[in-house]
Amino acid sequence: PCVSLQAAWCELPSRVLLVLTSQRGVQMYEADGSTMVFWHALDVPELPAAHSVFARGIAAVGGRFICVGTSFGAVLVFDIPPKGTNVTLSEVLEQHRDPITDIAAERGQAPDGSGDLVTADDSGTLCLWSSGEEFTLLGKIPGSGCTCSSVALWNGIVAAGYGDGQIRLWEAGSGRIRAQVSAHARWIYALDLAPLTGKLLSGAEDSFVHVWKLSRNPDTDDIEV
């Protein structure tokens, strides 16, 4: 038996896949769950019992890729064919030193140079990437020792939720912090974002769900919450 950690429907232009992550690895199914398309097992090295092995963080990006994070700090990039089961592991992104907590792809119109993928880890470090035949690291936002539990990426803005109840908004292109909100009294578990309206939903251990409105001021380019 193993623990399932996350499930997500990944929408690509040619198909939709249901992706599951667990302590054993990554499973991909047709959208209705009827057929397993792909299975990727995680290597289990000789580690002390205190260290868990798992996959966590799922995002579809670049039209043909699905990215999945691991407890080793690696991000697995799977190349998805338009149909069939010939899924391949095309690349492994190794910039994090701590377990991946969440991954998000751009859900709006990204400004030039801001990338289309963000990855987060247990130390709070964020990495910004541009997808392609080879993924390119555009920048890294150092962590402050507090876990970044969830991220969203919209119109070049990285929204990051942390274990201290803070939501911080970063400029994806420059890595500059643009806003900080004391959103919750306890650990933020999840963020979700509506790409057409810029509404950001945050859910936390304090039992509250909050909805925030994000926007850019067209005159000053400031990010408003």
Tab-separated table of C-alpha atoms in Angstrom:
chain	number	residue	atom	x	y	z
A	1	PRO	CA	0.000	0.000	0.000
A	2	CYS	CA	1.073	3.586	-0.648
A	3	VAL	CA	-0.308	7.057	-0.030
A	4	SER	CA	-1.657	9.064	-2.972
A	5	LEU	CA	-0.597	12.691	-2.538
A	6	GLN	CA	-2.115	14.575	-5.447
A	7	ALA	CA	-4.401	14.246	-8.461
A	8	ALA	CA	-4.842	16.682	-11.348
A	9	TRP	CA	-6.368	16.798	-14.787
A	10	CYS	CA	-3.700	18.108	-17.160
A	11	GLU	CA	-5.179	19.829	-20.202
A	12	LEU	CA	-2.971	19.760	-23.294
A	13	PRO	CA	-4.072	20.954	-26.750
A	14	SER	CA	-4.367	17.387	-28.050
A	15	ARG	CA	-5.647	15.506	-24.983
A	16	VAL	CA	-6.497	15.563	-21.295
A	17	LEU	CA	-4.754	13.227	-18.865
A	18	LEU	CA	-5.475	12.448	-15.218
A	19	VAL	CA	-2.165	12.467	-13.347
A	20	LEU	CA	-1.708	10.924	-9.883
A	21	THR	CA	1.336	11.215	-7.625
A	22	SER	CA	2.152	8.961	-4.699
A	23	GLN	CA	4.948	7.522	-2.584
A	24	ARG	CA	5.695	5.080	-5.393
A	25	GLY	CA	5.770	7.372	-8.411
A	26	VAL	CA	3.638	8.945	-11.136
A	27	GLN	CA	0.623	7.451	-12.887
A	28	MET	CA	-1.111	8.922	-15.948
A	29	TYR	CA	-4.594	7.887	-17.051
A	30	GLU	CA	-7.050	8.842	-19.732
A	31	ALA	CA	-9.245	11.666	-18.438
A	32	ASP	CA	-12.036	9.336	-17.281
A	33	GLY	CA	-9.601	7.082	-15.407
A	34	SER	CA	-10.463	4.089	-17.577
A	35	THR	CA	-7.002	3.342	-19.001
A	36	MET	CA	-3.517	3.782	-17.580
A	37	VAL	CA	-1.370	5.521	-20.174
A	38	PHE	CA	1.944	5.666	-18.326
A	39	TRP	CA	3.636	4.694	-15.064
A	40	HIS	CA	6.913	6.113	-13.763
A	41	ALA	CA	8.365	4.528	-10.628
A	42	LEU	CA	10.570	6.540	-8.284
A	43	ASP	CA	14.000	5.205	-7.413
A	44	VAL	CA	14.180	4.415	-3.709
A	45	PRO	CA	17.792	4.913	-2.568
A	46	GLU	CA	19.325	3.751	0.687
A	47	LEU	CA	17.992	6.548	2.904
A	48	PRO	CA	17.318	6.724	6.634
A	49	ALA	CA	13.750	5.905	7.611
A	50	ALA	CA	13.100	9.571	8.458
A	51	HIS	CA	13.310	10.521	4.771
A	52	SER	CA	10.185	9.959	2.682
A	53	VAL	CA	10.165	9.281	-1.032
A	54	PHE	CA	7.269	10.734	-3.025
A	55	ALA	CA	6.147	12.707	-6.060
A	56	ARG	CA	4.243	15.967	-5.570
A	57	GLY	CA	3.440	18.982	-7.772
A	58	ILE	CA	1.806	18.581	-11.195
A	59	ALA	CA	1.497	21.017	-14.114
A	60	ALA	CA	0.917	20.885	-17.868
A	61	VAL	CA	3.101	23.386	-19.721
A	62	GLY	CA	4.303	24.266	-23.191
A	63	GLY	CA	1.541	22.468	-25.066
A	64	ARG	CA	3.080	18.979	-24.821
A	65	PHE	CA	4.805	18.605	-21.454
A	66	ILE	CA	3.665	17.523	-17.989
A	67	CYS	CA	6.003	18.404	-15.123
A	68	VAL	CA	6.011	16.511	-11.810
A	69	GLY	CA	8.101	17.260	-8.714
A	70	THR	CA	9.802	14.768	-6.403
A	71	SER	CA	11.009	14.557	-2.812
A	72	PHE	CA	14.584	14.628	-4.118
A	73	GLY	CA	14.100	18.216	-5.348
A	74	ALA	CA	14.051	17.139	-8.995
A	75	VAL	CA	11.350	18.106	-11.500
A	76	LEU	CA	10.521	15.390	-14.038
A	77	VAL	CA	9.529	16.646	-17.509
A	78	PHE	CA	7.395	14.178	-19.472
A	79	ASP	CA	6.864	14.606	-23.226
A	80	ILE	CA	3.256	13.650	-24.018
A	81	PRO	CA	2.322	12.409	-27.523
A	82	PRO	CA	-0.970	13.549	-29.131
A	83	LYS	CA	-2.313	10.023	-28.577
A	84	GLY	CA	-1.131	6.636	-27.426
A	85	THR	CA	1.147	5.556	-24.607
A	86	ASN	CA	4.568	6.601	-25.888
A	87	VAL	CA	5.187	9.024	-23.005
A	88	THR	CA	8.889	9.740	-22.465
A	89	LEU	CA	10.908	11.340	-19.679
A	90	SER	CA	12.577	14.059	-21.747
A	91	GLU	CA	14.398	16.043	-19.052
A	92	VAL	CA	15.057	16.303	-15.319
A	93	LEU	CA	15.331	19.808	-13.837
A	94	GLU	CA	17.731	19.875	-10.880
A	95	GLN	CA	17.877	23.309	-9.264
A	96	HIS	CA	16.130	22.601	-5.952
A	97	ARG	CA	17.845	21.092	-2.913
A	98	ASP	CA	14.651	20.412	-0.963
A	99	PRO	CA	11.486	18.422	-1.754
A	100	ILE	CA	9.205	19.993	-4.345
A	101	THR	CA	5.949	21.241	-2.834
A	102	ASP	CA	4.083	22.617	-5.859
A	103	ILE	CA	4.411	23.451	-9.550
A	104	ALA	CA	2.363	25.932	-11.592
A	105	ALA	CA	2.217	26.925	-15.261
A	106	GLU	CA	1.309	30.320	-16.700
A	107	ARG	CA	-2.475	30.743	-16.834
A	108	GLY	CA	-2.676	34.152	-18.486
A	109	GLN	CA	-0.701	36.234	-20.970
A	110	ALA	CA	2.890	36.233	-19.807
A	111	PRO	CA	5.007	39.339	-20.488
A	112	ASP	CA	8.177	38.776	-22.488
A	113	GLY	CA	10.964	37.199	-20.469
A	114	SER	CA	8.815	36.098	-17.535
A	115	GLY	CA	8.681	32.380	-18.386
A	116	ASP	CA	5.767	29.975	-18.164
A	117	LEU	CA	6.593	27.638	-15.249
A	118	VAL	CA	7.322	28.101	-11.541
A	119	THR	CA	8.473	25.406	-9.097
A	120	ALA	CA	8.512	25.666	-5.284
A	121	ASP	CA	10.133	23.648	-2.507
A	122	ASP	CA	10.069	23.023	1.245
A	123	SER	CA	12.613	25.766	1.978
A	124	GLY	CA	10.512	28.388	0.185
A	125	THR	CA	12.799	28.626	-2.842
A	126	LEU	CA	11.088	29.406	-6.167
A	127	CYS	CA	12.561	28.646	-9.602
A	128	LEU	CA	11.230	30.290	-12.767
A	129	TRP	CA	11.516	28.431	-16.069
A	130	SER	CA	10.855	28.842	-19.758
A	131	SER	CA	9.633	25.669	-21.468
A	132	GLY	CA	10.801	24.381	-24.843
A	133	GLU	CA	12.761	21.552	-26.359
A	134	GLU	CA	15.032	22.213	-23.398
A	135	PHE	CA	13.767	24.012	-20.305
A	136	THR	CA	15.697	27.155	-19.372
A	137	LEU	CA	16.124	28.486	-15.826
A	138	LEU	CA	15.283	32.202	-15.913
A	139	GLY	CA	15.745	32.994	-12.251
A	140	LYS	CA	15.645	31.768	-8.675
A	141	ILE	CA	13.973	33.430	-5.684
A	142	PRO	CA	15.753	32.259	-2.500
A	143	GLY	CA	13.687	30.862	0.348
A	144	SER	CA	13.632	32.302	3.844
A	145	GLY	CA	13.285	29.006	5.695
A	146	CYS	CA	9.483	28.958	5.564
A	147	THR	CA	7.852	26.376	3.289
A	148	CYS	CA	6.166	27.630	0.134
A	149	SER	CA	3.201	25.267	0.103
A	150	SER	CA	1.430	26.405	-3.065
A	151	VAL	CA	2.074	28.582	-6.127
A	152	ALA	CA	0.130	30.065	-9.032
A	153	LEU	CA	1.421	31.926	-12.112
A	154	TRP	CA	-0.687	34.527	-13.899
A	155	ASN	CA	0.233	37.349	-16.309
A	156	GLY	CA	3.831	37.270	-15.176
A	157	ILE	CA	2.881	37.365	-11.481
A	158	VAL	CA	3.907	34.539	-9.146
A	159	ALA	CA	1.459	34.142	-6.249
A	160	ALA	CA	3.026	32.060	-3.483
A	161	GLY	CA	1.382	30.807	-0.279
A	162	TYR	CA	3.543	30.029	2.755
A	163	GLY	CA	3.419	28.100	5.986
A	164	ASP	CA	3.334	31.347	7.995
A	165	GLY	CA	-0.009	32.343	6.433
A	166	GLN	CA	1.533	34.912	4.076
A	167	ILE	CA	0.759	35.331	0.385
A	168	ARG	CA	3.613	36.974	-1.485
A	169	LEU	CA	3.385	38.243	-5.058
A	170	TRP	CA	6.561	38.231	-7.118
A	171	GLU	CA	7.398	39.614	-10.552
A	172	ALA	CA	8.250	36.519	-12.581
A	173	GLY	CA	10.591	38.364	-14.939
A	174	SER	CA	12.766	40.042	-12.300
A	175	GLY	CA	12.093	38.000	-9.146
A	176	ARG	CA	11.205	41.227	-7.322
A	177	ILE	CA	8.578	41.083	-4.574
A	178	ARG	CA	5.598	43.292	-5.431
A	179	ALA	CA	3.135	42.671	-2.588
A	180	GLN	CA	2.801	40.762	0.679
A	181	VAL	CA	-0.484	39.927	2.386
A	182	SER	CA	-1.048	38.533	5.877
A	183	ALA	CA	-3.735	36.288	4.446
A	184	HIS	CA	-4.272	33.615	7.100
A	185	ALA	CA	-3.523	32.892	10.744
A	186	ARG	CA	-2.071	29.464	9.994
A	187	TRP	CA	-0.493	27.332	7.252
A	188	ILE	CA	-1.779	27.966	3.705
A	189	TYR	CA	-2.587	24.634	2.080
A	190	ALA	CA	-3.689	25.610	-1.414
A	191	LEU	CA	-3.979	28.404	-3.965
A	192	ASP	CA	-6.079	28.398	-7.111
A	193	LEU	CA	-6.476	31.110	-9.719
A	194	ALA	CA	-9.150	32.011	-12.263
A	195	PRO	CA	-7.180	33.083	-15.357
A	196	LEU	CA	-9.912	35.209	-16.965
A	197	THR	CA	-10.671	37.328	-13.901
A	198	GLY	CA	-7.464	37.270	-11.871
A	199	LYS	CA	-9.279	36.031	-8.779
A	200	LEU	CA	-7.027	34.096	-6.406
A	201	LEU	CA	-8.455	31.607	-3.908
A	202	SER	CA	-6.501	30.646	-0.785
A	203	GLY	CA	-7.361	27.882	1.664
A	204	ALA	CA	-5.589	27.434	5.001
A	205	GLU	CA	-5.367	25.496	8.236
A	206	ASP	CA	-7.258	28.293	10.024
A	207	SER	CA	-10.441	26.911	8.338
A	208	PHE	CA	-10.947	30.000	6.146
A	209	VAL	CA	-11.120	30.218	2.366
A	210	HIS	CA	-10.406	33.704	1.013
A	211	VAL	CA	-10.858	35.081	-2.491
A	212	TRP	CA	-8.539	37.866	-3.656
A	213	LYS	CA	-8.692	40.018	-6.763
A	214	LEU	CA	-5.342	40.539	-8.518
A	215	SER	CA	-4.755	43.128	-11.225
A	216	ARG	CA	-2.078	45.264	-12.860
A	217	ASN	CA	-2.478	49.034	-12.937
A	218	PRO	CA	-2.140	49.888	-16.650
A	219	ASP	CA	-0.646	53.320	-15.876
A	220	THR	CA	1.975	52.349	-13.299
A	221	ASP	CA	2.252	48.560	-13.893
A	222	ASP	CA	1.824	48.119	-10.128
A	223	ILE	CA	0.262	44.878	-8.898
A	224	GLU	CA	-2.906	45.544	-6.926
A	225	VAL	CA	-4.581	43.141	-4.472
